[in-house]
mmCIF file of C-alpha atoms in Angstrom:
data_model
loop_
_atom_site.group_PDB
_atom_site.id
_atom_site.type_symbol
_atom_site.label_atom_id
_atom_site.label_comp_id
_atom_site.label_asym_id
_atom_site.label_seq_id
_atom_site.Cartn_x
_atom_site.Cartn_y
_atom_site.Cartn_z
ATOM 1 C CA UNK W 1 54.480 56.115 32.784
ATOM 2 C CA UNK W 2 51.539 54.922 30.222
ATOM 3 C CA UNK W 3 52.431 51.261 29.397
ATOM 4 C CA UNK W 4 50.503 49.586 26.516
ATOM 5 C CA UNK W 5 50.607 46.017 25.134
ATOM 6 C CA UNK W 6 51.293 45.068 21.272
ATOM 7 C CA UNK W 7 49.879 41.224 21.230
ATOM 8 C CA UNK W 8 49.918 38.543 18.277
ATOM 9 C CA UNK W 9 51.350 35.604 16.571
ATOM 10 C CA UNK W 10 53.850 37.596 15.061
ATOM 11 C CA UNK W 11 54.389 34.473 12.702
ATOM 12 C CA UNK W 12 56.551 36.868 11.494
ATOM 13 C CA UNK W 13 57.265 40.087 12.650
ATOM 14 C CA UNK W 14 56.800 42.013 9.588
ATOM 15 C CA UNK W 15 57.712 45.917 8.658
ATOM 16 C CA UNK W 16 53.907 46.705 8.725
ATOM 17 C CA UNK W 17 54.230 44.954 12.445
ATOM 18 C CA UNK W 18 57.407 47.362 12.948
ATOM 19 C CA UNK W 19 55.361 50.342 11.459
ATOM 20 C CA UNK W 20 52.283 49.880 14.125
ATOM 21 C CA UNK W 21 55.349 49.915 16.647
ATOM 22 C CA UNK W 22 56.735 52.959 15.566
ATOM 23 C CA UNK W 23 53.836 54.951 15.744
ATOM 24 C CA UNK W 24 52.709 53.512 18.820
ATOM 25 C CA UNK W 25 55.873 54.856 20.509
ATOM 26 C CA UNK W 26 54.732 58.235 19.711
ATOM 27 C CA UNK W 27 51.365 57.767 22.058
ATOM 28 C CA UNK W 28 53.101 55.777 24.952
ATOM 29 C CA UNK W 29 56.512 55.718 27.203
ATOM 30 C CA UNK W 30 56.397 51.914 27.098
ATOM 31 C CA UNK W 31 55.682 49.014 25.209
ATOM 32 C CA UNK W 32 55.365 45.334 25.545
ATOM 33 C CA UNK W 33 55.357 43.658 22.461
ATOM 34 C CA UNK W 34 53.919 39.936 23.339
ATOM 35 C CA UNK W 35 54.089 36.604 21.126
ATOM 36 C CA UNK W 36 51.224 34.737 21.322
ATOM 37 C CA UNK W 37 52.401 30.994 22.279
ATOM 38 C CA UNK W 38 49.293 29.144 22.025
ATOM 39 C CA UNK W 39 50.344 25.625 21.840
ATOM 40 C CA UNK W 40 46.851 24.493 20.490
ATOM 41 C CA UNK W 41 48.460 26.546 17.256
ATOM 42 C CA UNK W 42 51.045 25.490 15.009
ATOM 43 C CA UNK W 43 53.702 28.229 14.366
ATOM 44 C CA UNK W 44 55.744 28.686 11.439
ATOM 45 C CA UNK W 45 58.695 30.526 12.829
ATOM 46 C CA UNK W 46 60.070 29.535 16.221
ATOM 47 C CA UNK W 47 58.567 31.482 18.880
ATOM 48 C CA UNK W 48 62.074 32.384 20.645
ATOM 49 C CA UNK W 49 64.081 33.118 17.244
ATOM 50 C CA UNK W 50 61.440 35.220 16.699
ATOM 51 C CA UNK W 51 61.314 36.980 20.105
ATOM 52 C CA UNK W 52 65.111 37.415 19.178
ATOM 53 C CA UNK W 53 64.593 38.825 15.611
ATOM 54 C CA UNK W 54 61.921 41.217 17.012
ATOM 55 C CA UNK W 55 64.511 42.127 19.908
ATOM 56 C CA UNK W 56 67.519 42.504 17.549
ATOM 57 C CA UNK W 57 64.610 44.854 15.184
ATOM 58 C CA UNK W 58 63.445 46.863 18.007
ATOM 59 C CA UNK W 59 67.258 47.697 19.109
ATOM 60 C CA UNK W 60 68.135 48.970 15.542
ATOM 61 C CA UNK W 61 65.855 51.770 15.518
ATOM 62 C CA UNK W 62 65.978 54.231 18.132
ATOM 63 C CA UNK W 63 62.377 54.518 19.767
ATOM 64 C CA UNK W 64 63.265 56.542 22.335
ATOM 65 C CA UNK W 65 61.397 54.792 24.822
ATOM 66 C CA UNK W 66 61.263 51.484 26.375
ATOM 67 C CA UNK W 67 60.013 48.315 24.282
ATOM 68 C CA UNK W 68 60.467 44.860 25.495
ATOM 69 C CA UNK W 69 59.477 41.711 23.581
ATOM 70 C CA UNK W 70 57.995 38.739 26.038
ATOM 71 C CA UNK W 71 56.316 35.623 25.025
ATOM 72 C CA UNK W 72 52.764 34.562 26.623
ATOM 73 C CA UNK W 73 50.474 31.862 26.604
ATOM 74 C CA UNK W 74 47.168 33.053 27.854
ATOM 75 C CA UNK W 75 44.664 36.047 27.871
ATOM 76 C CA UNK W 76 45.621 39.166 27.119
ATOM 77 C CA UNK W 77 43.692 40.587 30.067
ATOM 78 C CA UNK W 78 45.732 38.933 32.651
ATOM 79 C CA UNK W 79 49.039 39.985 30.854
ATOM 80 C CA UNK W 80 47.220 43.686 31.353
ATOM 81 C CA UNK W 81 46.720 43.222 34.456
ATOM 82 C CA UNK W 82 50.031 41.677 35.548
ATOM 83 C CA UNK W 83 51.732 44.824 33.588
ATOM 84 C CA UNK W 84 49.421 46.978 35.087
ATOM 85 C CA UNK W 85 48.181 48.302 31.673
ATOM 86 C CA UNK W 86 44.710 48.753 30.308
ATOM 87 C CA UNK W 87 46.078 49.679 26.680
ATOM 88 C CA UNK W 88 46.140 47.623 23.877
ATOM 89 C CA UNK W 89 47.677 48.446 20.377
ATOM 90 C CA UNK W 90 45.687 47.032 17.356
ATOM 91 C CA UNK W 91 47.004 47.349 13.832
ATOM 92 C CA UNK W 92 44.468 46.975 11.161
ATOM 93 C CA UNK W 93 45.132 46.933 7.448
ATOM 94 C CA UNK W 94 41.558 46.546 6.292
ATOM 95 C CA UNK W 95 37.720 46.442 6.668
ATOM 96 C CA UNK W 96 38.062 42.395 7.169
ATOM 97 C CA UNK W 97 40.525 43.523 9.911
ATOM 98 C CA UNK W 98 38.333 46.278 11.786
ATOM 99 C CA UNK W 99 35.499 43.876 11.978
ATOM 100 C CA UNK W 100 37.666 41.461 13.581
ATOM 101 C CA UNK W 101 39.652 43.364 15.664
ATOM 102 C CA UNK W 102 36.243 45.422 16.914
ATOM 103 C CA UNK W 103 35.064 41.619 18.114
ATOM 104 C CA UNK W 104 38.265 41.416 20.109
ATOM 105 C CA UNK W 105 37.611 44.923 21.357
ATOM 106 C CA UNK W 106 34.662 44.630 22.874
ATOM 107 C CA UNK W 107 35.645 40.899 25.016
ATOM 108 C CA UNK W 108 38.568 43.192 26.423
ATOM 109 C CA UNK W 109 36.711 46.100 27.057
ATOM 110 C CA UNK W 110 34.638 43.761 29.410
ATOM 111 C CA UNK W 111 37.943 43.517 31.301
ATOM 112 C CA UNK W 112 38.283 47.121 31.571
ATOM 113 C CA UNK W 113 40.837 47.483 28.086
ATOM 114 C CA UNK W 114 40.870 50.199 25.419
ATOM 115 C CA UNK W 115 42.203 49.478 22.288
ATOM 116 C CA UNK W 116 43.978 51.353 20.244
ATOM 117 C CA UNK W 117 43.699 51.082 16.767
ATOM 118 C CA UNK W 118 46.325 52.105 14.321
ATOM 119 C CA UNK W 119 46.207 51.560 10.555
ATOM 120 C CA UNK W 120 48.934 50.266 8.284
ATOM 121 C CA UNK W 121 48.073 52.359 5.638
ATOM 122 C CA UNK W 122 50.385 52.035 2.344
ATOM 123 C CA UNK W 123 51.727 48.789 4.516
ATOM 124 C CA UNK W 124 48.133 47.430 4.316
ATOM 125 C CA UNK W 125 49.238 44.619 1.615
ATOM 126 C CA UNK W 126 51.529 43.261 3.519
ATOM 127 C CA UNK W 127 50.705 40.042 6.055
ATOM 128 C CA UNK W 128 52.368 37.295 7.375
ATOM 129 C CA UNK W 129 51.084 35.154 5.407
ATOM 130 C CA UNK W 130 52.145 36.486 1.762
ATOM 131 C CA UNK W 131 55.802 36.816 3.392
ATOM 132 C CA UNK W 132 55.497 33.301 4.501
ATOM 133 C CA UNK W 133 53.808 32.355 0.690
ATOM 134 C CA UNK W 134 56.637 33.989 -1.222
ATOM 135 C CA UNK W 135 59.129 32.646 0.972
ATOM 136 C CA UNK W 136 58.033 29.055 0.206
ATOM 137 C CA UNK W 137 58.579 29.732 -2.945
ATOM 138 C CA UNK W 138 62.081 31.007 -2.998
ATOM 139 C CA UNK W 139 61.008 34.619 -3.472
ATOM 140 C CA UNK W 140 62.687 37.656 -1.546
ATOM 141 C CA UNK W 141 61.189 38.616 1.178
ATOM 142 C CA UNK W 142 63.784 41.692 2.415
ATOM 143 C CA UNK W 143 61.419 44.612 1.734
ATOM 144 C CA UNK W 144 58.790 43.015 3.466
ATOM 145 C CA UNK W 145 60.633 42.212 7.081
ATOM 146 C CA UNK W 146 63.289 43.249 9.112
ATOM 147 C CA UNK W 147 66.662 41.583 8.012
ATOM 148 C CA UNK W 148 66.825 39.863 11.638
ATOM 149 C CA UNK W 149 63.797 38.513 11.134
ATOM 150 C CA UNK W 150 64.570 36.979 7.776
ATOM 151 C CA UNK W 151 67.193 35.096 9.912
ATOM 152 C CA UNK W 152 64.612 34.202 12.530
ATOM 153 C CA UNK W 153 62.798 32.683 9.221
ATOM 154 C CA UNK W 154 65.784 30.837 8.256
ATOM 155 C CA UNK W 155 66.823 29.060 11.534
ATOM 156 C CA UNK W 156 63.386 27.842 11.919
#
């Protein structure tokens, strides 16, 4: 069974986060989808409301293989390691993205990681930030995450 890892902030979990996912599940029997809990960072959105809303997402579609949502607080390479992975799922929506991402790349590849890029495409305008911006400012945000997300949002 290939295993890979979908890491970030998830700050939140938006549809161009659930679209990466989808086509992800086409290249691998599992994935772990991981929120980043640095607590040197502040979060927006509770990092266990929004383990559920990804949870409660991930169960409304039907993947057809096994994705589980964790939380972690450290390098990604020892998460690899203790999942006994060496996959990594990247999305990237732009050139500002790739250049970023590509930094990242190379740090894990040191630890023996491949990452796997996959693009957002007509997604690529959406970020967590402008869901975060319009919903500051009373603006729906329903096309732009997963309903149990937008209660993840609320609760926090």
């Amino acid at each position: 069974m290939t295993t890979a890892i979908y890491a970030g902030s998830f700050d939140p979990f938006t549809i161009g986060h659930l679209s990466v996912l989808k086509e992800a599940s086409c290249l691998f029997d599992k994935i772990i989808v991981a929120i980043a809990d640095n607590p040197d960072k502040r979060r927006r959105i509770n990092s266990d409301l929004m383990l559920k809303g990804i949870q409660k997402s991930v169960n409304e579609l039907d993947f057809g293989l096994k994705i589980q949502v964790i939380k972690f607080d450290g390098l990604i390479a020892d998460l690899a390691e203790k999942e006994h992975t060496k996959y990594l799922i990247r999305g990237i929506r732009n050139g500002i993205d790739y250049e970023y991402e590509e930094n990242l790349a190379k740090i894990n590849e040191s630890f023996g990681l491949k990452t796997i890029y996959i693009r957002a495409g007509y997604l690529s305008h959406v970020s967590s930030s402008m869901v975060m911006e319009l919903y500051k400012y009373g603006r729906d945000i329903s096309q732009y995450v997963p309903a149990p997300v937008i209660e993840a949002i609320k609760l926090s």
